[in-house]
Short mmCIF file of C-alpha atoms and ligand atoms in Angstrom, two decimals:
data_model
loop_
_atom_site.label_atom_id
_atom_site.label_comp_id
_atom_site.label_asym_id
_atom_site.label_seq_id
_atom_site.Cartn_x
_atom_site.Cartn_y
_atom_site.Cartn_z
CA MET A 275 -0.42 -0.41 0.10
CA GLY A 276 2.65 3.03 -1.46
CA ARG A 277 -0.15 5.41 -1.72
CA SER A 278 -2.53 7.19 0.39
CA GLU A 279 -6.52 7.65 0.13
CA ILE A 280 -6.60 11.06 0.08
CA GLU A 281 -3.56 11.52 -1.98
CA GLY A 282 -6.25 11.93 -4.75
CA LYS A 283 -9.04 13.83 -3.12
CA ALA A 284 -7.33 17.03 -0.89
CA ASP A 285 -5.09 20.11 -2.60
CA PHE A 286 -1.90 19.40 -1.28
CA ASP A 287 0.18 22.28 -3.62
CA HIS A 288 0.01 25.10 -1.06
CA ILE A 289 1.42 24.94 2.82
CA ARG A 290 -1.82 23.88 5.03
CA TYR A 291 0.00 23.63 8.57
CA ALA A 292 2.17 26.47 8.89
CA GLN A 293 3.28 25.62 12.57
CA LEU A 294 2.65 22.70 14.27
CA TRP A 295 -0.83 22.68 16.12
CA GLU A 296 0.03 19.20 18.49
CA ASP A 297 1.31 19.61 22.10
CA ALA A 298 5.00 18.29 21.56
CA ASP A 299 5.50 18.97 25.25
CA VAL A 300 2.94 16.06 25.88
CA LEU A 301 4.05 13.99 22.65
CA THR A 302 7.24 13.03 24.05
CA GLU A 303 5.93 12.93 26.68
CA ALA A 304 4.11 9.45 25.16
CA LEU A 305 7.21 8.91 23.36
CA GLY A 306 8.56 7.79 26.38
CA ASP A 307 12.20 6.68 25.97
CA CYS A 308 13.57 6.95 22.91
CA ALA A 309 16.95 7.61 22.99
CA GLY A 310 19.20 5.32 20.47
CA GLY A 311 16.26 4.21 18.74
CA THR A 312 14.53 5.34 15.03
CA LEU A 313 11.00 7.34 15.71
CA VAL A 314 8.65 8.10 12.54
CA SER A 315 7.16 10.70 12.61
CA ILE A 316 4.53 13.07 10.33
CA CYS A 317 5.54 15.85 8.98
CA SER A 318 3.11 18.62 8.84
CA ALA A 319 4.77 22.09 9.61
CA GLY A 320 8.38 19.48 10.84
CA ASP A 321 8.44 21.66 14.08
CA ASN A 322 7.35 17.79 16.21
CA ALA A 323 9.34 15.80 14.21
CA LEU A 324 12.50 18.75 15.71
CA ALA A 325 11.09 18.38 19.25
CA MET A 326 10.98 14.75 19.25
CA LEU A 327 15.31 15.63 19.03
CA THR A 328 15.24 16.14 22.10
CA LEU A 329 14.57 12.45 23.40
CA ASP A 330 17.92 12.16 21.74
CA PRO A 331 16.77 9.48 18.80
CA ALA A 332 19.36 7.67 16.48
CA LYS A 333 17.16 9.13 14.44
CA VAL A 334 13.83 11.01 13.33
CA VAL A 335 12.60 9.42 10.09
CA VAL A 336 10.10 12.36 8.58
CA VAL A 337 7.61 11.81 6.08
CA ASP A 338 4.78 13.46 4.58
CA LEU A 339 2.38 13.83 1.29
CA SER A 340 2.80 17.54 0.73
CA PRO A 341 6.14 19.24 -0.74
CA ALA A 342 4.68 22.33 1.16
CA GLN A 343 4.72 20.76 4.27
CA ILE A 344 7.83 19.33 3.77
CA ALA A 345 9.40 22.54 2.95
CA CYS A 346 8.74 23.75 6.20
CA LEU A 347 11.66 22.20 7.37
CA ARG A 348 13.59 21.88 5.62
CA LEU A 349 13.36 25.61 6.11
CA ARG A 350 13.14 25.41 9.33
CA ILE A 351 16.52 23.48 9.13
CA GLY A 352 18.38 26.11 7.58
CA ALA A 353 16.72 28.54 9.90
CA TYR A 354 18.10 26.57 13.36
CA ARG A 355 21.72 26.40 11.73
CA ALA A 356 22.27 30.26 10.49
CA LEU A 357 20.14 31.77 12.86
CA THR A 358 20.01 32.60 16.67
CA HIS A 359 17.52 31.54 18.86
CA SER A 360 15.98 35.27 18.99
CA GLU A 361 16.45 35.54 15.34
CA PHE A 362 14.73 32.61 14.96
CA LEU A 363 12.17 33.53 16.98
CA GLU A 364 11.02 36.52 14.92
CA LEU A 365 11.60 34.44 11.67
CA THR A 366 8.94 32.20 12.89
CA GLY A 367 6.54 34.85 13.81
CA SER A 368 6.02 33.89 17.56
CA ARG A 369 8.07 37.72 17.73
CA PRO A 370 7.77 40.95 15.70
CA SER A 371 10.05 41.98 13.31
CA LYS A 372 10.60 44.43 10.65
CA ARG A 373 13.79 42.11 9.27
CA ARG A 374 12.37 38.85 8.05
CA ALA A 375 13.31 38.70 4.33
CA GLU A 376 16.75 39.36 6.41
CA LEU A 377 16.62 37.16 8.02
CA LEU A 378 14.63 34.61 5.76
CA ALA A 379 17.71 35.56 3.06
CA ARG A 380 19.77 33.26 5.99
CA ALA A 381 17.62 30.62 6.74
CA LEU A 382 17.15 29.73 2.89
CA GLN A 383 21.58 29.37 1.92
CA GLY A 384 22.29 26.70 2.49
CA VAL A 385 18.71 24.55 1.27
CA ASP A 386 17.74 22.93 -2.34
CA ALA A 387 17.37 25.30 -4.74
CA GLU A 388 13.48 24.23 -5.21
CA THR A 389 12.82 24.71 -1.07
CA HIS A 390 14.71 28.01 -1.99
CA ALA A 391 13.27 28.96 -5.38
CA PHE A 392 9.13 27.83 -2.39
CA TRP A 393 9.64 30.23 0.01
CA THR A 394 10.81 32.73 -1.63
CA GLY A 395 8.08 33.27 -3.92
CA LEU A 396 6.19 33.76 -0.03
CA LEU A 397 8.38 36.77 1.23
CA PRO A 398 5.79 39.41 1.17
CA GLU A 399 4.10 36.78 2.92
CA VAL A 400 7.03 36.04 5.21
CA SER A 401 7.60 39.65 6.11
CA ARG A 402 4.13 39.72 7.19
CA HIS A 403 2.95 37.21 9.18
CA GLY A 404 6.46 35.29 9.41
CA ILE A 405 6.95 31.91 8.22
CA GLY A 406 4.47 30.05 11.11
CA GLY A 407 2.04 32.51 10.30
CA ILE A 408 1.25 31.91 6.53
CA GLY A 409 -1.00 28.48 6.17
CA LYS A 410 -3.76 28.21 5.08
CA PHE A 411 -4.66 26.87 8.89
CA GLU A 412 -2.86 29.79 10.58
CA ARG A 413 -4.93 32.57 7.62
CA TYR A 414 -8.54 30.80 8.86
CA PHE A 415 -6.95 31.60 12.36
CA ARG A 416 -5.57 35.81 11.29
CA ILE A 417 -9.11 36.08 9.35
CA PHE A 418 -11.03 35.09 12.85
CA ARG A 419 -8.82 38.14 14.89
CA THR A 420 -8.60 40.24 12.14
CA TRP A 421 -13.02 40.69 11.92
CA LEU A 422 -14.41 38.13 13.86
CA LEU A 423 -13.22 38.90 17.32
CA PRO A 424 -12.86 42.28 17.74
CA LEU A 425 -17.21 42.24 17.81
CA VAL A 426 -17.14 40.32 20.86
CA HIS A 427 -14.41 41.21 23.08
CA SER A 428 -11.93 44.40 23.14
CA ARG A 429 -8.17 44.32 22.92
CA ARG A 430 -7.72 44.47 26.69
CA ARG A 431 -10.59 41.71 27.57
CA ILE A 432 -8.32 39.90 25.81
CA ASP A 433 -4.68 40.38 28.09
CA GLU A 434 -6.57 39.79 29.77
CA VAL A 435 -7.07 36.42 29.02
CA PHE A 436 -3.22 35.93 29.79
CA THR A 437 -3.09 36.89 32.90
CA PRO A 438 -1.74 34.12 35.51
CA ARG A 439 -5.12 33.17 37.82
CA THR A 440 -5.67 29.81 39.85
CA PRO A 441 -8.15 27.93 38.79
CA GLU A 442 -10.76 29.16 40.96
CA ALA A 443 -10.45 32.92 39.26
CA ARG A 444 -9.87 30.66 35.55
CA GLU A 445 -13.78 29.77 36.43
CA ALA A 446 -14.62 32.79 36.98
CA PHE A 447 -13.03 35.02 34.55
CA PHE A 448 -14.25 33.10 32.17
CA GLU A 449 -17.84 32.35 33.31
CA THR A 450 -18.14 36.43 33.88
CA ARG A 451 -15.89 38.69 30.59
CA PHE A 452 -15.52 35.42 28.85
CA ASN A 453 -18.23 33.09 28.15
CA THR A 454 -20.79 35.60 26.85
CA PHE A 455 -23.25 35.46 24.49
CA ARG A 456 -21.77 36.81 21.90
CA TRP A 457 -19.09 34.89 21.87
CA ARG A 458 -21.19 31.82 21.58
CA LEU A 459 -22.87 33.00 18.62
CA LEU A 460 -19.36 33.74 17.07
CA LEU A 461 -18.11 30.44 17.92
CA ASN A 462 -21.64 28.97 16.07
CA MET A 463 -21.01 31.52 13.47
CA PHE A 464 -17.15 29.90 12.87
CA PHE A 465 -17.09 26.84 13.65
CA SER A 466 -20.01 26.12 11.63
CA ARG A 467 -19.00 22.93 8.83
CA PHE A 468 -19.50 24.67 6.08
CA VAL A 469 -16.99 27.64 7.04
CA MET A 470 -14.68 25.38 8.48
CA GLY A 471 -14.58 22.81 5.46
CA ARG A 472 -14.22 26.68 2.85
CA MET A 473 -11.27 28.27 5.03
CA GLY A 474 -9.59 26.30 7.18
CA ARG A 475 -10.02 22.15 6.02
CA ASP A 476 -10.61 20.39 2.89
CA LYS A 477 -13.81 19.61 2.69
CA ALA A 478 -13.16 16.42 1.99
CA PHE A 479 -11.30 16.08 5.76
CA PHE A 480 -15.00 16.34 6.71
CA ASP A 481 -15.92 13.37 5.43
CA HIS A 482 -15.64 11.14 8.27
CA VAL A 483 -16.34 13.53 10.99
CA GLU A 484 -18.66 13.49 13.41
CA GLY A 485 -20.79 15.77 15.65
CA SER A 486 -21.09 19.45 15.29
CA PRO A 487 -17.49 21.88 14.76
CA ALA A 488 -18.81 24.78 16.64
CA GLN A 489 -20.13 22.48 19.84
CA HIS A 490 -16.26 20.64 20.21
CA VAL A 491 -14.90 23.69 19.67
CA ALA A 492 -16.83 25.21 22.64
CA ARG A 493 -16.16 22.49 24.96
CA ARG A 494 -12.65 21.96 23.93
CA ILE A 495 -13.08 26.10 24.64
CA ARG A 496 -13.42 25.07 28.58
CA HIS A 497 -10.18 22.85 28.54
CA ALA A 498 -8.24 25.79 27.42
CA GLY A 499 -9.33 28.55 29.16
CA VAL A 500 -10.17 27.07 32.62
CA ALA A 501 -8.76 23.25 33.24
CA THR A 502 -5.27 24.53 31.59
CA ASP A 503 -3.94 28.01 31.97
CA PRO A 504 -3.98 30.44 29.40
CA SER A 505 -1.13 32.17 30.14
CA GLN A 506 1.68 29.19 29.74
CA ASN A 507 -0.62 27.80 26.11
CA PRO A 508 0.83 29.46 23.07
CA TYR A 509 -1.49 27.89 20.96
CA LEU A 510 -4.30 29.99 21.95
CA HIS A 511 -2.17 32.63 22.04
CA TRP A 512 -1.05 33.05 18.65
CA ILE A 513 -4.95 31.98 17.87
CA LEU A 514 -6.43 35.46 20.02
CA LYS A 515 -3.69 37.80 19.19
CA GLY A 516 -0.83 36.53 16.04
CA THR A 517 1.80 35.87 18.00
CA HIS A 518 3.18 33.89 21.33
CA GLY A 519 3.32 35.23 24.65
CA ALA A 520 5.84 34.12 26.97
CA ALA A 521 4.90 30.66 25.99
CA LEU A 522 6.01 28.86 23.45
CA PRO A 523 5.75 25.62 21.46
CA MET A 524 8.70 23.55 22.93
CA ALA A 525 11.15 23.75 19.49
CA TRP A 526 11.32 26.57 19.37
CA ARG A 527 12.36 27.02 23.28
CA ALA A 528 15.35 28.85 24.01
CA GLU A 529 16.39 25.34 26.22
CA HIS A 530 16.32 22.55 23.15
CA PHE A 531 17.43 25.63 20.79
CA ASP A 532 21.49 24.18 20.56
CA THR A 533 20.16 20.67 21.24
CA ILE A 534 18.29 20.12 18.49
CA ARG A 535 20.09 22.01 16.17
CA ALA A 536 23.08 20.59 17.53
CA ARG A 537 20.73 16.93 15.96
CA LEU A 538 19.78 19.07 13.28
CA ASP A 539 21.59 15.38 10.76
CA ARG A 540 19.41 12.68 12.24
CA LEU A 541 16.82 13.93 10.58
CA ASP A 542 15.32 11.52 7.75
CA ILE A 543 13.03 12.86 5.24
CA ARG A 544 11.90 11.26 2.92
CA PRO A 545 9.30 13.09 1.12
CA GLY A 546 5.31 11.19 0.24
CA SER A 547 3.53 8.62 2.57
CA LEU A 548 4.13 7.18 5.57
CA GLU A 549 2.63 4.04 4.22
CA ALA A 550 5.49 4.21 1.66
CA PHE A 551 7.59 3.97 5.19
CA VAL A 552 6.26 0.75 6.50
CA SER A 553 6.31 -1.47 3.38
CA THR A 554 11.03 -0.74 3.16
CA GLY A 555 10.23 -3.72 5.96
CA GLU A 556 12.34 -1.31 9.18
CA LYS A 557 10.89 -1.58 12.51
CA ALA A 558 11.01 1.91 14.73
CA ASN A 559 11.07 2.81 18.21
CA GLY A 560 7.72 4.81 18.15
CA PHE A 561 5.43 6.88 15.96
CA ASN A 562 4.26 10.37 15.69
CA LEU A 563 1.46 10.13 13.59
CA SER A 564 -0.69 13.32 14.79
CA ASP A 565 -3.80 12.98 13.76
CA ILE A 566 -3.43 11.80 10.16
CA PHE A 567 -6.17 8.10 10.99
CA GLU A 568 -9.13 10.76 11.17
CA TYR A 569 -8.44 11.42 7.68
CA MET A 570 -9.05 8.17 6.49
CA SER A 571 -11.96 5.71 6.30
CA PRO A 572 -12.23 2.96 9.28
CA GLU A 573 -11.90 0.90 6.96
CA THR A 574 -8.09 2.48 5.07
CA PHE A 575 -7.56 3.28 8.73
CA GLU A 576 -7.54 -0.86 9.57
CA ALA A 577 -4.94 -1.19 7.28
CA VAL A 578 -2.73 0.88 7.44
CA TYR A 579 -2.86 0.64 11.93
CA GLY A 580 -2.01 -2.57 11.20
CA SER A 581 1.05 -2.35 8.68
CA VAL A 582 1.87 0.97 11.51
CA LEU A 583 2.47 -2.02 13.63
CA SER A 584 4.42 -4.38 11.59
CA ALA A 585 6.68 -1.36 11.61
CA ALA A 586 7.14 -1.88 14.41
CA ALA A 587 9.04 -2.94 17.02
CA PRO A 588 8.22 -4.55 20.81
CA LYS A 589 7.54 -1.61 23.12
CA ALA A 590 7.09 0.85 20.25
CA ARG A 591 4.37 3.61 21.43
CA LEU A 592 2.15 5.10 18.39
CA VAL A 593 0.62 8.00 19.35
CA TYR A 594 -1.91 10.17 18.05
CA TRP A 595 -4.84 12.60 17.99
CA ASN A 596 -8.31 12.63 16.61
CA MET A 597 -9.85 15.98 16.04
CA MET A 598 -13.29 15.00 16.05
CA ALA A 599 -14.31 11.71 14.70
CA PRO A 600 -13.21 8.94 16.70
CA ARG A 601 -10.00 6.26 16.02
CA ARG A 602 -8.22 4.24 18.70
CA VAL A 603 -6.79 0.58 17.88
CA PRO A 604 -9.11 -1.58 15.41
CA LYS A 605 -10.73 -4.53 17.44
CA ALA A 606 -8.31 -6.36 14.90
CA TYR A 607 -5.40 -5.49 16.15
CA SER A 608 -5.75 -4.91 20.00
CA GLY A 609 -4.26 -8.26 21.34
CA ALA A 610 -0.79 -6.69 19.55
CA VAL A 611 -1.37 -3.25 21.29
CA GLU A 612 -1.85 -2.47 25.01
CA THR A 613 -3.44 0.95 25.29
CA LEU A 614 -1.51 3.39 27.80
CA ASP A 615 -4.61 4.32 29.91
CA ARG A 616 -3.18 6.36 32.84
CA ILE A 617 -0.50 8.39 30.73
CA GLU A 618 -3.07 8.98 27.93
CA ASP A 619 -5.03 10.74 30.73
CA GLN A 620 -2.38 12.73 32.67
CA LEU A 621 -1.85 13.64 28.67
CA LYS A 622 -4.94 15.43 28.13
CA ALA A 623 -5.37 17.23 30.72
CA ARG A 624 -1.90 18.98 29.75
CA ASP A 625 -2.58 19.43 26.31
CA MET A 626 -2.11 22.89 24.89
CA ALA A 627 -3.64 22.68 21.47
CA PHE A 628 -6.48 21.97 23.03
CA PHE A 629 -9.11 21.86 19.74
CA TYR A 630 -8.54 17.32 20.34
CA SER A 631 -11.01 15.50 21.62
CA ASP A 632 -9.21 12.54 22.04
CA PHE A 633 -4.95 11.51 22.38
CA VAL A 634 -4.07 8.21 22.46
CA VAL A 635 -1.21 6.29 23.54
CA GLU A 636 -0.48 2.38 22.19
CA GLU A 637 2.32 0.39 22.49
CA VAL A 638 2.69 -2.49 20.96
CA ARG A 639 2.92 -5.90 23.06
CA ALA A 640 6.86 -7.45 23.56
C1 LIG B 176 -3.19 15.22 9.03
S1 LIG B 176 -2.62 16.65 8.90
C2 LIG B 176 -2.54 17.86 10.62
C3 LIG B 176 -1.54 19.03 10.74
C4 LIG B 176 -2.24 19.16 12.13
N1 LIG B 176 -2.65 19.21 13.63
C5 LIG B 176 -1.38 20.15 12.77
O1 LIG B 176 -0.88 20.66 13.50
O2 LIG B 176 -0.08 19.71 11.81
C6 LIG B 176 -0.77 16.14 8.99
C7 LIG B 176 -0.06 16.52 7.75
O3 LIG B 176 0.10 15.50 7.71
C8 LIG B 176 -0.31 14.86 5.90
N2 LIG B 176 -0.79 12.97 5.87
C9 LIG B 176 -2.19 12.91 5.99
N3 LIG B 176 -1.97 11.63 5.67
C10 LIG B 176 -0.49 11.46 6.33
C11 LIG B 176 -0.47 10.40 4.66
N4 LIG B 176 -0.83 9.05 5.20
N5 LIG B 176 0.96 10.34 5.78
C12 LIG B 176 1.85 11.14 6.01
N6 LIG B 176 1.60 11.83 5.15
C13 LIG B 176 0.18 12.77 6.14
C14 LIG B 176 -0.20 16.09 6.32
O4 LIG B 176 0.23 16.00 4.14
C15 LIG B 176 -0.36 17.29 6.84
O5 LIG B 176 0.90 18.11 6.40
#
């Protein structure tokens, strides 16, 4: 099975995710001890494959069907090599900058010609928003933030979201100041299937999604606003303010910058499908599967899950998210893996990328 089901359906010519919207802290903890092992990661914008280098694996094989997403990782590799940490944060868009053109040019110095041309063509957008702000997904948040959010909450109210508070005070702030009638109305309108399909995600990706996106988002916003601390949440900060505050995604933090930079040559980038990797006969000790199973029909999911197992070493962990469609070990393979419920529960409670409904950690039996 070299060709993936979604390949024929969606348009992968543009960057869909210019930064990773999955929490690498919970991912890396879920993968457990991987030192010296082989890891496999879906690329997306590349940030979580980079974060996985902190686990000290021998290599991280990175796959993605989308050449544009692979180009996000290749640019990041150039950026880690050529820039200081604070320059890196200016280029990503985490911090304001007036010199992104120069930073981009430096980051692109050692990269291949295709990646160079791809990113050079995006220079005006990069200058305005940073390399982490120009995917379809980020554009969708930008429209929300620029045109709709001001109709509901003042800038001051948005800033107040990021004031550190006790859990009790978070509850009170959320109920009395944030979760207003107008806010709920906005959620219902913006997160309708129609709007999300048109602006955020490809319509094909909704084929298998259950429940109303707006109801789901309302539940998850409570998680981000009350159950976890918004002042520590880089994803919420970007969505509401368009940059990062004090909190950063794992791979972008100062404390990991040198470690990641020193291990960049452990990345083994293989443009193409996960299914193509599993058919090589190699065995991996851990898999970051993003939320790709949700994009597959239940039948395809079962087949792909089986092939991932055949490429997994004993004790390898499969880590993945579900946004709306339920995907967990298919019955046919339930004897081959153990679900690590305790780890899942602990990590779900901490997951800052709040829009997922489920986080799965399954370990291959020895
Ligand atoms: C599933 S999407 C989800 C993105 C995500 N939630 C994020 O925060 O970035 C991640 C990536 O998976 C890739 N992808 C989807 N199915 C794949 C497959 N079967 N093999 C390899 N890559 C795949 C897409 O091209 C996309 O770049």
